Short mmCIF file of C-alpha atoms in Angstrom, two decimals:
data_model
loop_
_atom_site.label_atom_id
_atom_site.label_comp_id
_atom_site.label_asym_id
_atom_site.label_seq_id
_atom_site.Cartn_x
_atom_site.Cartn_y
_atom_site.Cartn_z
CA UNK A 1 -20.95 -115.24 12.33
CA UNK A 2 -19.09 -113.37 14.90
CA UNK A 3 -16.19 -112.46 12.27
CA UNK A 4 -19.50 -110.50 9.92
CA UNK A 5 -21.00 -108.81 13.08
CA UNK A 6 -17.46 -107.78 13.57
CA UNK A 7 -17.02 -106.28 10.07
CA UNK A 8 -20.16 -105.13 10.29
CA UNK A 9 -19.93 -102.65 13.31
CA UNK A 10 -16.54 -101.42 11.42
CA UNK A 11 -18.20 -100.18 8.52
CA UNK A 12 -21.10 -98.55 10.44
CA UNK A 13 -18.18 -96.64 12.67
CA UNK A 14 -16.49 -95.59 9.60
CA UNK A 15 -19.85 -94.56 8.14
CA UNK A 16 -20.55 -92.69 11.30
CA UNK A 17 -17.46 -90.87 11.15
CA UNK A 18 -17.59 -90.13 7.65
CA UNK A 19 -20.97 -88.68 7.68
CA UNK A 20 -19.64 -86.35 10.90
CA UNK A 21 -16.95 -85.11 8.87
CA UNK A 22 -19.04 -84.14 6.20
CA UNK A 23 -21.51 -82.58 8.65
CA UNK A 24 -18.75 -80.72 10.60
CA UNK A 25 -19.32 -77.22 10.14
CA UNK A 26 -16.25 -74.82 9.51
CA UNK A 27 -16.45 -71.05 9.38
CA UNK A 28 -15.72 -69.42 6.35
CA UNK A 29 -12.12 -67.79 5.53
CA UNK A 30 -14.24 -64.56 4.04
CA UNK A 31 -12.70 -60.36 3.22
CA UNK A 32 -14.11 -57.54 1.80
CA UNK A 33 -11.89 -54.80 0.36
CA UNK A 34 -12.49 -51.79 -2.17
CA UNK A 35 -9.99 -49.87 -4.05
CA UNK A 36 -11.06 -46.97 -2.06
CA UNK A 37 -13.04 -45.57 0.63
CA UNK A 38 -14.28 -41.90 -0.82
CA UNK A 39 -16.39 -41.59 -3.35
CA UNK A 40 -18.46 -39.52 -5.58
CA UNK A 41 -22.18 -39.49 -5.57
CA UNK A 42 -23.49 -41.67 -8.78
CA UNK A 43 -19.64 -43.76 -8.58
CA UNK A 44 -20.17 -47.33 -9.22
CA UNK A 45 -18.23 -48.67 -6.00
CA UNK A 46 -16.99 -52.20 -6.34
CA UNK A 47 -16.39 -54.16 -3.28
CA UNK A 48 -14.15 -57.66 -3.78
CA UNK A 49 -14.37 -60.82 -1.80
CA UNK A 50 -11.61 -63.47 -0.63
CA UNK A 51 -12.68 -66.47 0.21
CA UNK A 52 -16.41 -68.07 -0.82
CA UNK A 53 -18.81 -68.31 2.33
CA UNK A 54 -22.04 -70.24 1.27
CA UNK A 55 -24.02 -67.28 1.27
CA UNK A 56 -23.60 -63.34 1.44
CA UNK A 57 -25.61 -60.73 2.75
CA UNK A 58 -24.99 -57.18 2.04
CA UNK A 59 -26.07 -54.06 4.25
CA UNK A 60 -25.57 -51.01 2.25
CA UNK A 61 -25.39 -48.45 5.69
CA UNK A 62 -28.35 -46.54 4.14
CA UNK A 63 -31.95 -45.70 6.18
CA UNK A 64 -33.47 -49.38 6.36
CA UNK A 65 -30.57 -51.23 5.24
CA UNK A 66 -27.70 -50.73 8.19
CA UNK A 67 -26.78 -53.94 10.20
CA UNK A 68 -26.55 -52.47 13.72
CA UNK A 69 -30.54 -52.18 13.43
CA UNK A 70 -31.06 -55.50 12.46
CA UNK A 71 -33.24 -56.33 15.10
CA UNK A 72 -34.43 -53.57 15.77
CA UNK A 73 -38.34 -53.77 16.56
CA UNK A 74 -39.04 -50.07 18.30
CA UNK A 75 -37.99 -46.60 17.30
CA UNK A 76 -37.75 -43.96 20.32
CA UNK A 77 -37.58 -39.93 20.06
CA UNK A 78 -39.58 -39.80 16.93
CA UNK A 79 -42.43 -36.78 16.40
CA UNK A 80 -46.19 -38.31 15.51
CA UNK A 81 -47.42 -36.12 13.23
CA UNK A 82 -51.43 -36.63 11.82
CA UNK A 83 -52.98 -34.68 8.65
CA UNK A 84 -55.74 -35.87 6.31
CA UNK A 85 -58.33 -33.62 3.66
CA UNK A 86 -62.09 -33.25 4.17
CA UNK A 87 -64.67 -32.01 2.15
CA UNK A 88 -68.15 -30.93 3.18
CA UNK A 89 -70.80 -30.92 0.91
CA UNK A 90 -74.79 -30.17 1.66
CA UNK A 91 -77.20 -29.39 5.01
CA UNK A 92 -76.38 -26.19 7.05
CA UNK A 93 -75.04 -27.73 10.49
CA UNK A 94 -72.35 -26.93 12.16
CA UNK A 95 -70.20 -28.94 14.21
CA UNK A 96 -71.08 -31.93 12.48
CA UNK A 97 -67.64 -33.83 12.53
CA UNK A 98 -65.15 -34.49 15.25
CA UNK A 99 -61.81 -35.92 15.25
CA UNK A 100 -61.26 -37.94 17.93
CA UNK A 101 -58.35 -39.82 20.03
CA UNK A 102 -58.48 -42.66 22.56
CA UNK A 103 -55.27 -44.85 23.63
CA UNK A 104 -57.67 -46.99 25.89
CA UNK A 105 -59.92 -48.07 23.35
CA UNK A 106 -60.49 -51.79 23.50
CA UNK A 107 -60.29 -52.68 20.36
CA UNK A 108 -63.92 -53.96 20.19
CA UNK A 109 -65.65 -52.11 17.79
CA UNK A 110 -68.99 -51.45 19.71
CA UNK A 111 -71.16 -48.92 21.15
CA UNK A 112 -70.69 -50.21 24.60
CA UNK A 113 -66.33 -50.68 23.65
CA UNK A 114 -67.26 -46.79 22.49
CA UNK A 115 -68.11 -45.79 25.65
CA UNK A 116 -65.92 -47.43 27.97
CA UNK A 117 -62.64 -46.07 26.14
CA UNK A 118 -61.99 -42.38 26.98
CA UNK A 119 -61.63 -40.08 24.24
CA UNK A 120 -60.16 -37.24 23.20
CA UNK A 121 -61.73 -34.28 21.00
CA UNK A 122 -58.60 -33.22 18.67
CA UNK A 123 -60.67 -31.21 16.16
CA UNK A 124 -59.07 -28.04 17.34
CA UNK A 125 -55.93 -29.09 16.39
CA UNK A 126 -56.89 -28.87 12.23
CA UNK A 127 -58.18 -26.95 9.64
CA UNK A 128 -61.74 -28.66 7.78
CA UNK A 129 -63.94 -28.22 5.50
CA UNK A 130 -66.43 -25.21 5.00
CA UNK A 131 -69.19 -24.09 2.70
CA UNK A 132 -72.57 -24.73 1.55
CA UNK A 133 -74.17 -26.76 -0.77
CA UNK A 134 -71.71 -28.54 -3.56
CA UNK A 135 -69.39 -25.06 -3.79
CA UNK A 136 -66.69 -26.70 -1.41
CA UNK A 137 -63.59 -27.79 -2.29
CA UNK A 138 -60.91 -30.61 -0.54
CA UNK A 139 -59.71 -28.65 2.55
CA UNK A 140 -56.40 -29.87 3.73
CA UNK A 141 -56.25 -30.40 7.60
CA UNK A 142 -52.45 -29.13 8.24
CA UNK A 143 -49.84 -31.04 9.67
CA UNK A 144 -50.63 -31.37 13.67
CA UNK A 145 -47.92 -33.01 16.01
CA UNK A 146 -49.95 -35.80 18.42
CA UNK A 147 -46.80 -37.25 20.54
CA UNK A 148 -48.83 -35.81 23.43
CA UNK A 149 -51.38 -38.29 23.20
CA UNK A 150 -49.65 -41.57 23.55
CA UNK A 151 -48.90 -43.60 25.96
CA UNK A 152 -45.87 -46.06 26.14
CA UNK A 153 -46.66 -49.26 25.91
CA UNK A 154 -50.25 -47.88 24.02
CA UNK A 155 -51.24 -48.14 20.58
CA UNK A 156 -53.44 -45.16 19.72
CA UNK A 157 -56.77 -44.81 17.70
CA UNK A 158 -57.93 -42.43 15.41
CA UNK A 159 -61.75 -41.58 14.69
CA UNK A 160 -64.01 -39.12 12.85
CA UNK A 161 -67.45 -39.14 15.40
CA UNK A 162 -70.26 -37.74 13.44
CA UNK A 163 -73.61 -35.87 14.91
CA UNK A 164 -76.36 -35.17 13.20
CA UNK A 165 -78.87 -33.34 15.34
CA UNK A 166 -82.59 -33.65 14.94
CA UNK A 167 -85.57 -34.02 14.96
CA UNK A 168 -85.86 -31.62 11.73
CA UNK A 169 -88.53 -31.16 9.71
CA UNK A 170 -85.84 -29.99 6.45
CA UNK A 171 -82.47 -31.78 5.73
CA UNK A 172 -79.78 -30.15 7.56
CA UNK A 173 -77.46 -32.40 8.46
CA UNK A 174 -74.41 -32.51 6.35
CA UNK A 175 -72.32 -35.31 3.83
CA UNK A 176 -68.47 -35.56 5.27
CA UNK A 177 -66.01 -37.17 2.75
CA UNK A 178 -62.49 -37.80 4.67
CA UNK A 179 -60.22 -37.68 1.53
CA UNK A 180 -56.72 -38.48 2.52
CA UNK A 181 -55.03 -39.33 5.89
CA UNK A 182 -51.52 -39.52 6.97
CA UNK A 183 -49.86 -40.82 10.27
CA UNK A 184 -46.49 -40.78 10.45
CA UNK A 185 -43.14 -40.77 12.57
CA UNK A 186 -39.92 -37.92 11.89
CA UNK A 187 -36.88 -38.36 13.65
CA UNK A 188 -34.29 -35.77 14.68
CA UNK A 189 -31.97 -37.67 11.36
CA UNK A 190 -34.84 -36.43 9.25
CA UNK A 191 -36.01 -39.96 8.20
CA UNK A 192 -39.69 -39.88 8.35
CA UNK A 193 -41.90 -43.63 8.92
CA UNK A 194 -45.32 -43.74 7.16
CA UNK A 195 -47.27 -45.41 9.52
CA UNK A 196 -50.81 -45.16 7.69
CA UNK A 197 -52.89 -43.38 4.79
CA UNK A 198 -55.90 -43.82 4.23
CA UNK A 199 -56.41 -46.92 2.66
CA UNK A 200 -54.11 -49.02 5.27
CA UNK A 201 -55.83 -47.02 8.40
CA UNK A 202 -57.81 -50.06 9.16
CA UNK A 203 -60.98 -47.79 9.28
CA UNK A 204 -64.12 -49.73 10.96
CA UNK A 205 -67.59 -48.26 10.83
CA UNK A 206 -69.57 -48.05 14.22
CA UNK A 207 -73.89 -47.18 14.63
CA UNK A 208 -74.82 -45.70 17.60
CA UNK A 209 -77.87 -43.76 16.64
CA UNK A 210 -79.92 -44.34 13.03
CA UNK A 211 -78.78 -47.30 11.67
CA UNK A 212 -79.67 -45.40 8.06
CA UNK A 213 -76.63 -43.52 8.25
CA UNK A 214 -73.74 -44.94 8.53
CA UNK A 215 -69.92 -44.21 7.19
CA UNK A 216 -69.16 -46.07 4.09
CA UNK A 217 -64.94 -46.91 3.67
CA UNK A 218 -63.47 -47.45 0.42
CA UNK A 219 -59.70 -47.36 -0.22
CA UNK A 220 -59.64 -43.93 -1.71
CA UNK A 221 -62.25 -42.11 0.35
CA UNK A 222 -64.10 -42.22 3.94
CA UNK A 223 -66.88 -40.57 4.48
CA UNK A 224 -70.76 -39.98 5.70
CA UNK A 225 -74.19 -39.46 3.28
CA UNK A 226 -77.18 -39.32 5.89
CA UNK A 227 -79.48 -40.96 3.94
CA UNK A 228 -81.97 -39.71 6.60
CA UNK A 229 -81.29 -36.58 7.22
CA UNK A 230 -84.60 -35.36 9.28
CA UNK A 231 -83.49 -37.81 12.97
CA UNK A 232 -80.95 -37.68 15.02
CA UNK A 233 -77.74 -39.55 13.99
CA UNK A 234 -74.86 -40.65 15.90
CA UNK A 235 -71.67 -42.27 14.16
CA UNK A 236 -68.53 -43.35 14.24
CA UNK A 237 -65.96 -44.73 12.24
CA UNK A 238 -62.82 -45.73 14.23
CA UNK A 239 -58.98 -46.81 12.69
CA UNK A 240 -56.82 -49.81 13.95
CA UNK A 241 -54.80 -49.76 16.36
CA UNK A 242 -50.96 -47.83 16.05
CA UNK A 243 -48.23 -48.71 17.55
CA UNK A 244 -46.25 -45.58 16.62
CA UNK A 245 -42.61 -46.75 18.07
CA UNK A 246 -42.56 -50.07 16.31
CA UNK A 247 -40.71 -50.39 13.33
CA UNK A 248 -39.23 -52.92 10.82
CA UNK A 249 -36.27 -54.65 11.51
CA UNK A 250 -33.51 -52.99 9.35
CA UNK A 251 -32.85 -55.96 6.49
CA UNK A 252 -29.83 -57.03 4.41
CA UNK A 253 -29.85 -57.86 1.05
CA UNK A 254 -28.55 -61.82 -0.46
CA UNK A 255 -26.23 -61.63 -2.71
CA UNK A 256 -24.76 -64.98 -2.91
CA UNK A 257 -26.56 -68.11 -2.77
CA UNK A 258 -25.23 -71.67 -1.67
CA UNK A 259 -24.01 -72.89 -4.97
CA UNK A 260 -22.83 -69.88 -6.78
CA UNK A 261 -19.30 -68.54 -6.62
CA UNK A 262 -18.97 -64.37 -6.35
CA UNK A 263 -16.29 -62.33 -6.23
CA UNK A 264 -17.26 -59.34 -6.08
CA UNK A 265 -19.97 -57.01 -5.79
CA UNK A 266 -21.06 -53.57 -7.42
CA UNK A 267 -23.63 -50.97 -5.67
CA UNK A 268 -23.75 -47.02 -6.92
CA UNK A 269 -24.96 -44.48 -3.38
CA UNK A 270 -27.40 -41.65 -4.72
CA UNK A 271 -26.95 -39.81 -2.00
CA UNK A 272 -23.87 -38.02 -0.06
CA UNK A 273 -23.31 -39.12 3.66
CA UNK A 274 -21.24 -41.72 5.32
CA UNK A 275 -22.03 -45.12 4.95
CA UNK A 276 -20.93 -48.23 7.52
CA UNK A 277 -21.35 -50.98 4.69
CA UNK A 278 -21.61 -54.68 5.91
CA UNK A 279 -21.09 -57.86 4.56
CA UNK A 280 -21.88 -61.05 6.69
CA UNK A 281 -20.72 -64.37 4.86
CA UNK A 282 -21.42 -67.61 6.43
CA UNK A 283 -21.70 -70.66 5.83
CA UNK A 284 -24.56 -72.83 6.24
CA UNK A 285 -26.55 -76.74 7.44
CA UNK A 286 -29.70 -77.56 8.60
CA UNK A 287 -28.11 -77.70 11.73
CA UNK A 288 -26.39 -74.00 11.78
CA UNK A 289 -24.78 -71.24 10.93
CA UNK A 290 -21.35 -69.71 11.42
CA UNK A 291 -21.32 -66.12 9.92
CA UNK A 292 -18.28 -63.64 9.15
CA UNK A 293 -19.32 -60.04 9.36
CA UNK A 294 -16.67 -57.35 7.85
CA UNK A 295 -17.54 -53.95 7.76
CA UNK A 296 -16.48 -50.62 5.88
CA UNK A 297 -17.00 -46.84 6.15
CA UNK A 298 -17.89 -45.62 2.49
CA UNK A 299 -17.68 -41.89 2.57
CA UNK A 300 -19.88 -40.01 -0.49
CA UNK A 301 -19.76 -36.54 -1.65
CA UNK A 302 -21.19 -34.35 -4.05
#
């Protein structure tokens, strides 16, 4: 009995080790080279690998794709610019729409929220809409740079506040359509960041005064029909919250997967610059990962 126990414990040690062998992670023996480091814009350039990591993941150096902004979550120094189209159609008011901008705004999308939040009246800043009856046409806004409004740490709202005044004893007051809408960030590099149009704006109706007009939000257009024209009327319709310094993490691409073997690997710039390529290989458990970055400086001209 004693002699099996004994037997038994030394094939449950051996097992032991065995299975911490196999689970013993090493890191992988991984190059990159290329027959060159200039190229020509449209050149197929053709990287080749040594060694076979588990997986590869392959950061081409361009905007979006560069390794050293992996985790990268906030984007400083950047200009917030804001434009959008209106078109007015009907009534004779003036001064029916403002554009407004709060970066206290709860987030509650409410009358009382409303006026709690301070506000600022931007309408100055752009170009809208004029005309009478249906002989208007879709009035682009201009390009108008808003960094002076935020606040770090803010997000920052966006809002067209509609006012029709009454009583009236003919229909004045006038339909706004919002027709396009663009938020955005440049940078000094010239990359620009799309922050919003108008279908992703987020845009949430708010009544204040006749609940018979109200602004209607589809993803193409925006805008305001008083369906009673004759009372007073007091709208607005208010976007979601932006966060104008955040930004994607920059992201890799996988080029190799666990069980495949690769060699090499063949990518074509479009456009001239200098390019700090990166490959990470590493190999892989469920319990980690040990990675092998190489990197080169590709260099494209016209």
């Amino acid at each position: 009995m004693f002699k099996l126990r004994y037997i038994t414990s030394l094939l449950l040690a051996a097992t032991l080790v065995s299975c911490d062998k196999r689970d013993k992670l090493d890191t992988p023996a991984f190059d990159v080279t290329t027959d060159k480091l200039n190229y020509k814009k449209g050149d197929s350039v053709v990287f080749h690998f040594s060694g076979s990591p588990d997986i590869i993941t392959f950061y081409s150096g361009e905007p979006g794709n560069e390794y050293q902004y992996r985790n990268r979550t906030e984007l400083e120094g950047g200009t917030t610019n804001l434009s959008f189209s209106t078109r007015v159609l009907y009534g004779t008011q003036d001064n029916n729409l403002r554009v407004m901008a709060s970066n206290n705004f709860s987030g509650s999308y409410d009358t009382n929220s409303i006026k709690a939040a301070t506000w600022v009246d931007i309408t100055n800043r752009f170009t809208l809409s004029t005309g009478s009856g249906t002989a208007t046409v879709e009035t682009p806004s201009g390009v108008s740079n808003i960094t002076d409004l935020l606040s770090p740490g803010k997000p920052i709202y966006i809002a067209y506040y509609y006012v029709g005044y009454g009583p009236l004893t003919t229909a004045q007051q006038r339909t706004w359509r919002v027709m396009s809408f663009s938020l955005s960030n440049s940078y000094p590099d010239g990359s620009v960041v799309s922050l919003a149009n108008l279908a992703s704006a987020g845009w949430i109706g708010v009544n204040v005064k006749n609940p018979a007009n109200v602004w209607t939000v589809t993803s193409t257009l925006v805008y305001f029909d008083p369906k009673s024209s004759l009372v007073e009327s007091e709208d607005w319709v208010i976007s979601k919250p932006f966060f104008v310094s955040r930004v994607e993490p920059d992201k890799g691409v996988a080029i190799k997967e666990y069980m495949s073997r690769k060699t090499d690997h063949v990518y074509t710039y479009t456009k001239a610059g200098t390019y700090k390529v990166t490959f990470v290989g590493a190999n892989t458990n469920a319990k980690e990962v040990k990675p092998v970055v190489k990197e080169l400086e590709i260099t494209v001209t016209e």
